[in-house]
C-alpha cells in the first residue's frame, strides 16, 4: 500500500484541513487515502496511546460486511448506513453488489455529515455507476427527521418494507447530552417489521485495567477533534434494542458476530475493545 500522503486528494470545498476529523482519521487507521497531514499526525499520536486501534477498525469493518451479507441472506433489500465515513474499501454498496446475483436489486443510503465524506461518497458512487440504487444523504444522524425525510432517503427507501439500519462504530460519537436513547428509539419507530438494527461500540467493559486506561487516554485525545468520543457497556445495546429481538449470536465481541472462520490471534487481542449487537423488529 503506498503511503497515504502520496495519494491524498486536494481538499474539497468546505473541508477543514486544520483540525483532524474522525472520518479521515478512521480512513487513515484503515490504510486509506482520504486523509490529510493533520489527520495522520493525530492518528500517529492516537496509535501511540492505543496501539490496537488500527486492527480494531479493520475488525469492525469486516464484521460490518458480515452483517450486511447476513441481512441480505435474511431477505433485507434496503440499507441505511448512518455515519458511513470515507473508507476506501468494503463499503455497503460494494458488499451488496458482490453478494447479490446480478438480477437482484437492493438499495443503499449513506448518511454522511462531514464534507470530506460527502465528496468521497460522490466519487465512489459515480465510479461504481451505482447512482440508481445507492446514494448519500448529507445529514447529521442526530437529526432523525432530516435523515428520514431527505430526498435521497425518500427516493431509495420504502419504509413499509424492512430496512437494515447500520450504526456501526458511530454511537460512541454521540454523547449523553444528545440523548442517544431517544435518537435510536425514533429510528426504531419508523422501521417496518423485519427490519434490522445493527450497533457496534467502543468499550472497556471486559478490558483489564491497564488496557482500559490506554483506551481512556485514547478517548480523551479525541477531545481535540471535531468528534469527541464516549465509551459504553453492552447494556446500552439492550436498551437501544427496545422490544426488538437481539438475533444470534447476541451482543458479542465484533469478531464473534457470525464469523467466517476461527479468529486470528490479532483478532483475539483487539476483540475486547468493541461490542456489537443486531436486533430485529418483530412482525
Ligand atoms: C469510525 S467512523 C465509522 C464509519 C463506518 N460506519 C464504519 O463502521 O466503517 C465514524 C463516522 O461517523 C461520522 N459521524 C460522527 N458523528 C456523526 C453524526 N452526528 N452524524 C453523521 N455522521 C457522524 C464520522 O464522520 C465518521 O465518518
mmCIF file of C-alpha atoms and ligand atoms in Angstrom:
data_model
loop_
_atom_site.group_PDB
_atom_site.id
_atom_site.type_symbol
_atom_site.label_atom_id
_atom_site.label_comp_id
_atom_site.label_asym_id
_atom_site.label_seq_id
_atom_site.Cartn_x
_atom_site.Cartn_y
_atom_site.Cartn_z
ATOM 1 C CA UNK A 1 0.000 0.000 0.000
ATOM 2 C CA UNK A 2 1.533 3.357 -0.981
ATOM 3 C CA UNK A 3 1.924 5.953 1.736
ATOM 4 C CA UNK A 4 -1.327 7.883 2.089
ATOM 5 C CA UNK A 5 0.384 11.239 1.693
ATOM 6 C CA UNK A 6 1.394 10.339 -1.898
ATOM 7 C CA UNK A 7 -2.248 9.979 -2.855
ATOM 8 C CA UNK A 8 -4.007 12.439 -0.571
ATOM 9 C CA UNK A 9 -6.619 14.245 -2.636
ATOM 10 C CA UNK A 10 -6.925 18.018 -2.794
ATOM 11 C CA UNK A 11 -9.273 19.201 -0.042
ATOM 12 C CA UNK A 12 -12.850 19.590 -1.344
ATOM 13 C CA UNK A 13 -14.629 22.885 -0.695
ATOM 14 C CA UNK A 14 -15.737 23.259 2.896
ATOM 15 C CA UNK A 15 -13.289 20.724 4.296
ATOM 16 C CA UNK A 16 -11.409 21.897 7.363
ATOM 17 C CA UNK A 17 -7.881 20.549 6.995
ATOM 18 C CA UNK A 18 -6.657 22.402 10.096
ATOM 19 C CA UNK A 19 -8.430 20.136 12.563
ATOM 20 C CA UNK A 20 -8.376 16.336 12.497
ATOM 21 C CA UNK A 21 -11.704 14.735 11.609
ATOM 22 C CA UNK A 22 -12.882 11.327 12.850
ATOM 23 C CA UNK A 23 -13.890 10.279 9.331
ATOM 24 C CA UNK A 24 -10.455 10.960 7.863
ATOM 25 C CA UNK A 25 -8.532 9.598 10.854
ATOM 26 C CA UNK A 26 -10.629 6.416 10.611
ATOM 27 C CA UNK A 27 -9.708 6.202 6.936
ATOM 28 C CA UNK A 28 -6.031 6.503 7.899
ATOM 29 C CA UNK A 29 -6.442 3.732 10.513
ATOM 30 C CA UNK A 30 -7.800 1.533 7.717
ATOM 31 C CA UNK A 31 -4.882 2.369 5.390
ATOM 32 C CA UNK A 32 -6.987 4.582 3.096
ATOM 33 C CA UNK A 33 -6.057 7.693 1.150
ATOM 34 C CA UNK A 34 -8.762 10.225 2.103
ATOM 35 C CA UNK A 35 -6.795 11.958 4.840
ATOM 36 C CA UNK A 36 -4.542 14.933 5.336
ATOM 37 C CA UNK A 37 -1.372 15.671 7.308
ATOM 38 C CA UNK A 38 -3.341 16.882 10.320
ATOM 39 C CA UNK A 39 -5.272 13.589 10.418
ATOM 40 C CA UNK A 40 -2.172 11.434 10.060
ATOM 41 C CA UNK A 41 -0.371 13.349 12.752
ATOM 42 C CA UNK A 42 -3.349 12.907 15.072
ATOM 43 C CA UNK A 43 -3.633 9.239 14.053
ATOM 44 C CA UNK A 44 0.005 8.517 14.872
ATOM 45 C CA UNK A 45 -0.412 10.045 18.318
ATOM 46 C CA UNK A 46 -3.604 8.037 18.839
ATOM 47 C CA UNK A 47 -1.845 4.810 17.832
ATOM 48 C CA UNK A 48 0.906 5.596 20.339
ATOM 49 C CA UNK A 49 -1.776 5.864 23.045
ATOM 50 C CA UNK A 50 -3.774 2.837 21.915
ATOM 51 C CA UNK A 51 -1.701 0.571 19.649
ATOM 52 C CA UNK A 52 -4.660 -1.750 18.912
ATOM 53 C CA UNK A 53 -6.825 0.838 17.218
ATOM 54 C CA UNK A 54 -5.870 0.011 13.623
ATOM 55 C CA UNK A 55 -6.570 -3.750 13.797
ATOM 56 C CA UNK A 56 -9.708 -2.959 15.797
ATOM 57 C CA UNK A 57 -11.012 -0.758 12.978
ATOM 58 C CA UNK A 58 -10.246 -3.447 10.412
ATOM 59 C CA UNK A 59 -12.064 -5.994 12.573
ATOM 60 C CA UNK A 60 -15.076 -3.700 12.846
ATOM 61 C CA UNK A 61 -15.145 -3.206 9.105
ATOM 62 C CA UNK A 62 -15.097 -6.928 8.247
ATOM 63 C CA UNK A 63 -17.761 -7.508 10.907
ATOM 64 C CA UNK A 64 -19.957 -4.841 9.282
ATOM 65 C CA UNK A 65 -19.514 -6.626 5.942
ATOM 66 C CA UNK A 66 -20.710 -9.895 7.529
ATOM 67 C CA UNK A 67 -23.780 -8.156 8.956
ATOM 68 C CA UNK A 68 -24.668 -6.775 5.522
ATOM 69 C CA UNK A 69 -24.353 -10.226 3.948
ATOM 70 C CA UNK A 70 -26.434 -11.770 6.753
ATOM 71 C CA UNK A 71 -29.136 -9.122 6.274
ATOM 72 C CA UNK A 72 -29.191 -9.845 2.532
ATOM 73 C CA UNK A 73 -29.425 -13.579 3.236
ATOM 74 C CA UNK A 74 -32.334 -12.845 5.600
ATOM 75 C CA UNK A 75 -34.122 -11.106 2.707
ATOM 76 C CA UNK A 76 -33.455 -7.462 3.577
ATOM 77 C CA UNK A 77 -33.048 -5.327 0.462
ATOM 78 C CA UNK A 78 -32.679 -1.806 1.895
ATOM 79 C CA UNK A 79 -29.733 -0.396 3.830
ATOM 80 C CA UNK A 80 -29.466 2.877 5.702
ATOM 81 C CA UNK A 81 -25.862 3.362 6.802
ATOM 82 C CA UNK A 82 -25.603 6.128 9.405
ATOM 83 C CA UNK A 83 -22.162 7.759 9.664
ATOM 84 C CA UNK A 84 -20.641 5.814 6.815
ATOM 85 C CA UNK A 85 -17.410 7.836 6.648
ATOM 86 C CA UNK A 86 -14.803 7.626 3.903
ATOM 87 C CA UNK A 87 -13.374 4.116 3.963
ATOM 88 C CA UNK A 88 -11.675 3.151 0.731
ATOM 89 C CA UNK A 89 -12.991 -0.431 0.521
ATOM 90 C CA UNK A 90 -15.701 -2.710 1.884
ATOM 91 C CA UNK A 91 -18.494 -0.148 1.655
ATOM 92 C CA UNK A 92 -22.080 -1.336 1.963
ATOM 93 C CA UNK A 93 -22.978 -0.922 -1.722
ATOM 94 C CA UNK A 94 -19.871 -2.883 -2.703
ATOM 95 C CA UNK A 95 -20.822 -5.749 -0.385
ATOM 96 C CA UNK A 96 -24.390 -5.677 -1.739
ATOM 97 C CA UNK A 97 -23.195 -5.679 -5.356
ATOM 98 C CA UNK A 98 -20.767 -8.538 -4.729
ATOM 99 C CA UNK A 99 -23.164 -10.670 -2.690
ATOM 100 C CA UNK A 100 -26.415 -10.464 -4.636
ATOM 101 C CA UNK A 101 -26.945 -12.166 -8.011
ATOM 102 C CA UNK A 102 -26.900 -9.592 -10.834
ATOM 103 C CA UNK A 103 -30.656 -9.675 -11.454
ATOM 104 C CA UNK A 104 -31.482 -8.922 -7.803
ATOM 105 C CA UNK A 105 -31.652 -5.380 -6.519
ATOM 106 C CA UNK A 106 -31.119 -3.696 -3.176
ATOM 107 C CA UNK A 107 -30.836 -0.030 -2.255
ATOM 108 C CA UNK A 108 -28.293 1.739 -0.073
ATOM 109 C CA UNK A 109 -28.364 5.197 1.521
ATOM 110 C CA UNK A 110 -25.227 6.509 3.178
ATOM 111 C CA UNK A 111 -25.746 9.228 5.760
ATOM 112 C CA UNK A 112 -22.705 11.472 5.940
ATOM 113 C CA UNK A 113 -22.248 14.835 7.570
ATOM 114 C CA UNK A 114 -18.636 15.758 7.019
ATOM 115 C CA UNK A 115 -17.837 17.463 3.698
ATOM 116 C CA UNK A 116 -14.974 15.064 3.069
ATOM 117 C CA UNK A 117 -17.288 12.079 3.466
ATOM 118 C CA UNK A 118 -19.790 13.636 1.061
ATOM 119 C CA UNK A 119 -17.062 14.327 -1.510
ATOM 120 C CA UNK A 120 -15.833 10.780 -1.155
ATOM 121 C CA UNK A 121 -19.326 9.279 -1.489
ATOM 122 C CA UNK A 122 -19.919 11.254 -4.699
ATOM 123 C CA UNK A 123 -16.725 9.953 -6.286
ATOM 124 C CA UNK A 124 -17.329 6.396 -5.136
ATOM 125 C CA UNK A 125 -20.894 6.128 -6.397
ATOM 126 C CA UNK A 126 -20.028 7.734 -9.737
ATOM 127 C CA UNK A 127 -17.083 5.377 -10.164
ATOM 128 C CA UNK A 128 -19.328 2.384 -9.491
ATOM 129 C CA UNK A 129 -22.190 3.761 -11.589
ATOM 130 C CA UNK A 130 -24.392 2.933 -8.604
ATOM 131 C CA UNK A 131 -26.399 6.169 -8.528
ATOM 132 C CA UNK A 132 -29.669 4.465 -9.417
ATOM 133 C CA UNK A 133 -29.712 2.203 -6.380
ATOM 134 C CA UNK A 134 -27.286 3.880 -3.957
ATOM 135 C CA UNK A 135 -26.943 7.460 -2.799
ATOM 136 C CA UNK A 136 -25.979 9.621 0.098
ATOM 137 C CA UNK A 137 -27.866 11.985 2.342
ATOM 138 C CA UNK A 138 -25.825 14.811 3.790
ATOM 139 C CA UNK A 139 -27.225 14.964 7.325
ATOM 140 C CA UNK A 140 -26.359 14.693 10.973
ATOM 141 C CA UNK A 141 -27.638 11.355 12.211
ATOM 142 C CA UNK A 142 -28.852 13.040 15.421
ATOM 143 C CA UNK A 143 -31.389 14.872 13.314
ATOM 144 C CA UNK A 144 -33.604 11.864 12.668
ATOM 145 C CA UNK A 145 -36.256 13.827 10.798
ATOM 146 C CA UNK A 146 -33.742 15.260 8.293
ATOM 147 C CA UNK A 147 -32.255 11.819 7.674
ATOM 148 C CA UNK A 148 -35.610 10.144 7.116
ATOM 149 C CA UNK A 149 -37.104 12.962 5.051
ATOM 150 C CA UNK A 150 -34.022 13.585 2.931
ATOM 151 C CA UNK A 151 -34.849 13.367 -0.808
ATOM 152 C CA UNK A 152 -32.267 10.600 -1.308
ATOM 153 C CA UNK A 153 -33.727 8.573 1.553
ATOM 154 C CA UNK A 154 -37.234 9.029 0.182
ATOM 155 C CA UNK A 155 -36.086 8.056 -3.326
ATOM 156 C CA UNK A 156 -34.341 4.863 -2.253
ATOM 157 C CA UNK A 157 -36.042 3.606 0.906
ATOM 158 C CA UNK A 158 -39.604 2.324 1.191
ATOM 159 C CA UNK A 159 -40.377 2.460 4.913
ATOM 160 C CA UNK A 160 -43.203 -0.047 4.561
ATOM 161 C CA UNK A 161 -40.541 -2.679 3.803
ATOM 162 C CA UNK A 162 -37.724 -3.923 6.086
ATOM 163 C CA UNK A 163 -34.595 -1.796 6.346
ATOM 164 C CA UNK A 164 -31.197 -2.741 7.736
ATOM 165 C CA UNK A 165 -30.175 0.279 9.807
ATOM 166 C CA UNK A 166 -26.423 0.313 10.332
ATOM 167 C CA UNK A 167 -24.985 2.287 13.241
ATOM 168 C CA UNK A 168 -21.512 0.826 13.118
ATOM 169 C CA UNK A 169 -18.746 2.491 15.159
ATOM 170 C CA UNK A 170 -20.830 5.630 15.345
ATOM 171 C CA UNK A 171 -22.762 5.782 18.611
ATOM 172 C CA UNK A 172 -19.530 6.377 20.539
ATOM 173 C CA UNK A 173 -19.532 9.808 18.876
ATOM 174 C CA UNK A 174 -22.928 10.581 20.385
ATOM 175 C CA UNK A 175 -22.674 11.916 23.936
ATOM 176 C CA UNK A 176 -25.395 11.512 26.540
ATOM 177 C CA UNK A 177 -26.323 15.196 26.151
ATOM 178 C CA UNK A 178 -27.508 14.297 22.649
ATOM 179 C CA UNK A 179 -29.964 11.767 24.130
ATOM 180 C CA UNK A 180 -28.812 8.663 22.252
ATOM 181 C CA UNK A 181 -31.727 6.572 23.617
ATOM 182 C CA UNK A 182 -34.194 8.935 22.054
ATOM 183 C CA UNK A 183 -32.332 9.047 18.739
ATOM 184 C CA UNK A 184 -32.269 5.259 18.403
ATOM 185 C CA UNK A 185 -35.911 4.943 19.522
ATOM 186 C CA UNK A 186 -37.036 7.427 16.848
ATOM 187 C CA UNK A 187 -35.301 5.374 14.150
ATOM 188 C CA UNK A 188 -36.758 2.126 15.512
ATOM 189 C CA UNK A 189 -40.267 3.536 15.443
ATOM 190 C CA UNK A 190 -40.049 4.425 11.738
ATOM 191 C CA UNK A 191 -38.937 0.985 10.578
ATOM 192 C CA UNK A 192 -41.160 -1.833 9.340
ATOM 193 C CA UNK A 193 -41.370 -5.306 10.910
ATOM 194 C CA UNK A 194 -38.469 -7.484 9.779
ATOM 195 C CA UNK A 195 -36.049 -4.513 9.942
ATOM 196 C CA UNK A 196 -32.613 -4.904 11.476
ATOM 197 C CA UNK A 197 -30.789 -2.513 13.780
ATOM 198 C CA UNK A 198 -27.024 -3.105 13.963
ATOM 199 C CA UNK A 199 -24.978 -1.168 16.508
ATOM 200 C CA UNK A 200 -21.337 -1.510 17.490
ATOM 201 C CA UNK A 201 -19.454 0.482 20.092
ATOM 202 C CA UNK A 202 -16.063 1.065 21.664
ATOM 203 C CA UNK A 203 -15.914 -0.218 25.235
ATOM 204 C CA UNK A 204 -13.719 -1.031 28.220
ATOM 205 C CA UNK A 205 -16.352 -3.360 29.690
ATOM 206 C CA UNK A 206 -14.262 -6.555 29.809
ATOM 207 C CA UNK A 207 -10.850 -4.981 29.431
ATOM 208 C CA UNK A 208 -8.146 -5.383 32.103
ATOM 209 C CA UNK A 209 -7.433 -2.119 33.930
ATOM 210 C CA UNK A 210 -4.029 -1.370 32.356
ATOM 211 C CA UNK A 211 -5.503 -1.676 28.856
ATOM 212 C CA UNK A 212 -8.668 0.175 29.844
ATOM 213 C CA UNK A 213 -6.509 3.102 30.902
ATOM 214 C CA UNK A 214 -4.902 3.120 27.426
ATOM 215 C CA UNK A 215 -8.339 3.271 25.838
ATOM 216 C CA UNK A 216 -9.473 6.076 28.142
ATOM 217 C CA UNK A 217 -6.417 8.152 27.213
ATOM 218 C CA UNK A 218 -7.125 7.460 23.534
ATOM 219 C CA UNK A 219 -10.734 8.561 24.033
ATOM 220 C CA UNK A 220 -9.580 11.721 25.833
ATOM 221 C CA UNK A 221 -7.328 12.592 22.888
ATOM 222 C CA UNK A 222 -10.423 12.870 20.649
ATOM 223 C CA UNK A 223 -11.476 15.976 22.559
ATOM 224 C CA UNK A 224 -9.236 17.958 20.201
ATOM 225 C CA UNK A 225 -11.073 16.659 17.104
ATOM 226 C CA UNK A 226 -14.460 17.711 15.787
ATOM 227 C CA UNK A 227 -15.827 14.363 17.066
ATOM 228 C CA UNK A 228 -15.264 13.642 20.782
ATOM 229 C CA UNK A 229 -15.684 10.001 21.843
ATOM 230 C CA UNK A 230 -17.599 8.190 24.631
ATOM 231 C CA UNK A 231 -17.305 4.649 25.989
ATOM 232 C CA UNK A 232 -20.329 2.475 26.814
ATOM 233 C CA UNK A 233 -21.006 -1.036 28.071
ATOM 234 C CA UNK A 234 -23.102 -3.531 26.131
ATOM 235 C CA UNK A 235 -26.072 -2.794 28.416
ATOM 236 C CA UNK A 236 -26.614 0.201 26.111
ATOM 237 C CA UNK A 237 -27.469 -2.180 23.268
ATOM 238 C CA UNK A 238 -30.079 -3.947 25.376
ATOM 239 C CA UNK A 239 -31.749 -0.631 25.992
ATOM 240 C CA UNK A 240 -31.338 0.580 22.383
ATOM 241 C CA UNK A 241 -32.967 -2.642 21.129
ATOM 242 C CA UNK A 242 -36.237 -1.720 22.867
ATOM 243 C CA UNK A 243 -38.692 -4.555 22.355
ATOM 244 C CA UNK A 244 -36.860 -5.857 19.296
ATOM 245 C CA UNK A 245 -35.298 -9.330 19.461
ATOM 246 C CA UNK A 246 -31.495 -9.476 19.520
ATOM 247 C CA UNK A 247 -30.579 -12.028 16.841
ATOM 248 C CA UNK A 248 -27.978 -14.783 17.181
ATOM 249 C CA UNK A 249 -25.267 -14.752 18.467
ATOM 250 C CA UNK A 250 -26.418 -11.907 20.759
ATOM 251 C CA UNK A 251 -24.392 -8.920 21.913
ATOM 252 C CA UNK A 252 -20.826 -10.083 21.399
ATOM 253 C CA UNK A 253 -17.278 -9.052 20.546
ATOM 254 C CA UNK A 254 -17.049 -7.903 16.916
ATOM 255 C CA UNK A 255 -15.026 -10.932 15.802
ATOM 256 C CA UNK A 256 -17.664 -13.272 17.299
ATOM 257 C CA UNK A 257 -20.587 -11.990 15.249
ATOM 258 C CA UNK A 258 -21.197 -14.895 12.821
ATOM 259 C CA UNK A 259 -17.508 -15.273 11.971
ATOM 260 C CA UNK A 260 -16.385 -16.783 8.664
ATOM 261 C CA UNK A 261 -13.716 -18.785 10.490
ATOM 262 C CA UNK A 262 -11.802 -19.002 13.747
ATOM 263 C CA UNK A 263 -10.399 -15.654 14.968
ATOM 264 C CA UNK A 264 -6.770 -14.842 14.201
ATOM 265 C CA UNK A 265 -4.531 -14.205 17.255
ATOM 266 C CA UNK A 266 -4.666 -10.451 16.498
ATOM 267 C CA UNK A 267 -8.483 -10.610 16.449
ATOM 268 C CA UNK A 268 -8.475 -12.119 19.922
ATOM 269 C CA UNK A 269 -6.139 -9.396 21.142
ATOM 270 C CA UNK A 270 -8.270 -6.473 19.978
ATOM 271 C CA UNK A 271 -11.712 -8.088 20.403
ATOM 272 C CA UNK A 272 -12.458 -6.934 23.983
ATOM 273 C CA UNK A 273 -12.447 -3.266 22.924
ATOM 274 C CA UNK A 274 -15.701 -3.398 20.984
ATOM 275 C CA UNK A 275 -19.151 -4.949 21.193
ATOM 276 C CA UNK A 276 -21.818 -5.419 18.549
ATOM 277 C CA UNK A 277 -25.457 -6.415 18.548
ATOM 278 C CA UNK A 278 -28.133 -6.805 15.882
ATOM 279 C CA UNK A 279 -31.802 -6.564 16.770
ATOM 280 C CA UNK A 280 -34.800 -7.431 14.592
ATOM 281 C CA UNK A 281 -38.239 -5.855 14.729
ATOM 282 C CA UNK A 282 -40.918 -8.493 15.213
ATOM 283 C CA UNK A 283 -43.886 -8.964 12.875
HETATM 284 C C1 LIG B 1 -15.442 5.430 12.987
HETATM 285 S S1 LIG B 1 -16.235 6.046 11.556
HETATM 286 C C2 LIG B 1 -17.284 4.671 11.170
HETATM 287 C C3 LIG B 1 -17.574 4.552 9.712
HETATM 288 C C4 LIG B 1 -18.460 3.375 9.322
HETATM 289 N N1 LIG B 1 -19.744 3.423 9.996
HETATM 290 C C5 LIG B 1 -17.774 2.079 9.585
HETATM 291 O O1 LIG B 1 -18.165 1.392 10.520
HETATM 292 O O2 LIG B 1 -16.839 1.716 8.893
HETATM 293 C C6 LIG B 1 -17.366 7.205 12.245
HETATM 294 C C7 LIG B 1 -18.053 8.064 11.213
HETATM 295 O O3 LIG B 1 -19.177 8.710 11.817
HETATM 296 C C8 LIG B 1 -19.278 10.017 11.317
HETATM 297 N N2 LIG B 1 -20.073 10.792 12.261
HETATM 298 C C9 LIG B 1 -19.742 11.165 13.526
HETATM 299 N N3 LIG B 1 -20.761 11.859 14.083
HETATM 300 C C10 LIG B 1 -21.775 11.897 13.167
HETATM 301 C C11 LIG B 1 -23.088 12.464 13.148
HETATM 302 N N4 LIG B 1 -23.556 13.117 14.205
HETATM 303 N N5 LIG B 1 -23.839 12.318 12.040
HETATM 304 C C12 LIG B 1 -23.370 11.658 10.959
HETATM 305 N N6 LIG B 1 -22.131 11.085 10.915
HETATM 306 C C13 LIG B 1 -21.340 11.212 12.004
HETATM 307 C C14 LIG B 1 -17.852 10.479 11.176
HETATM 308 O O4 LIG B 1 -17.786 11.479 10.205
HETATM 309 C C15 LIG B 1 -17.194 9.183 10.690
HETATM 310 O O5 LIG B 1 -17.256 9.101 9.301
#
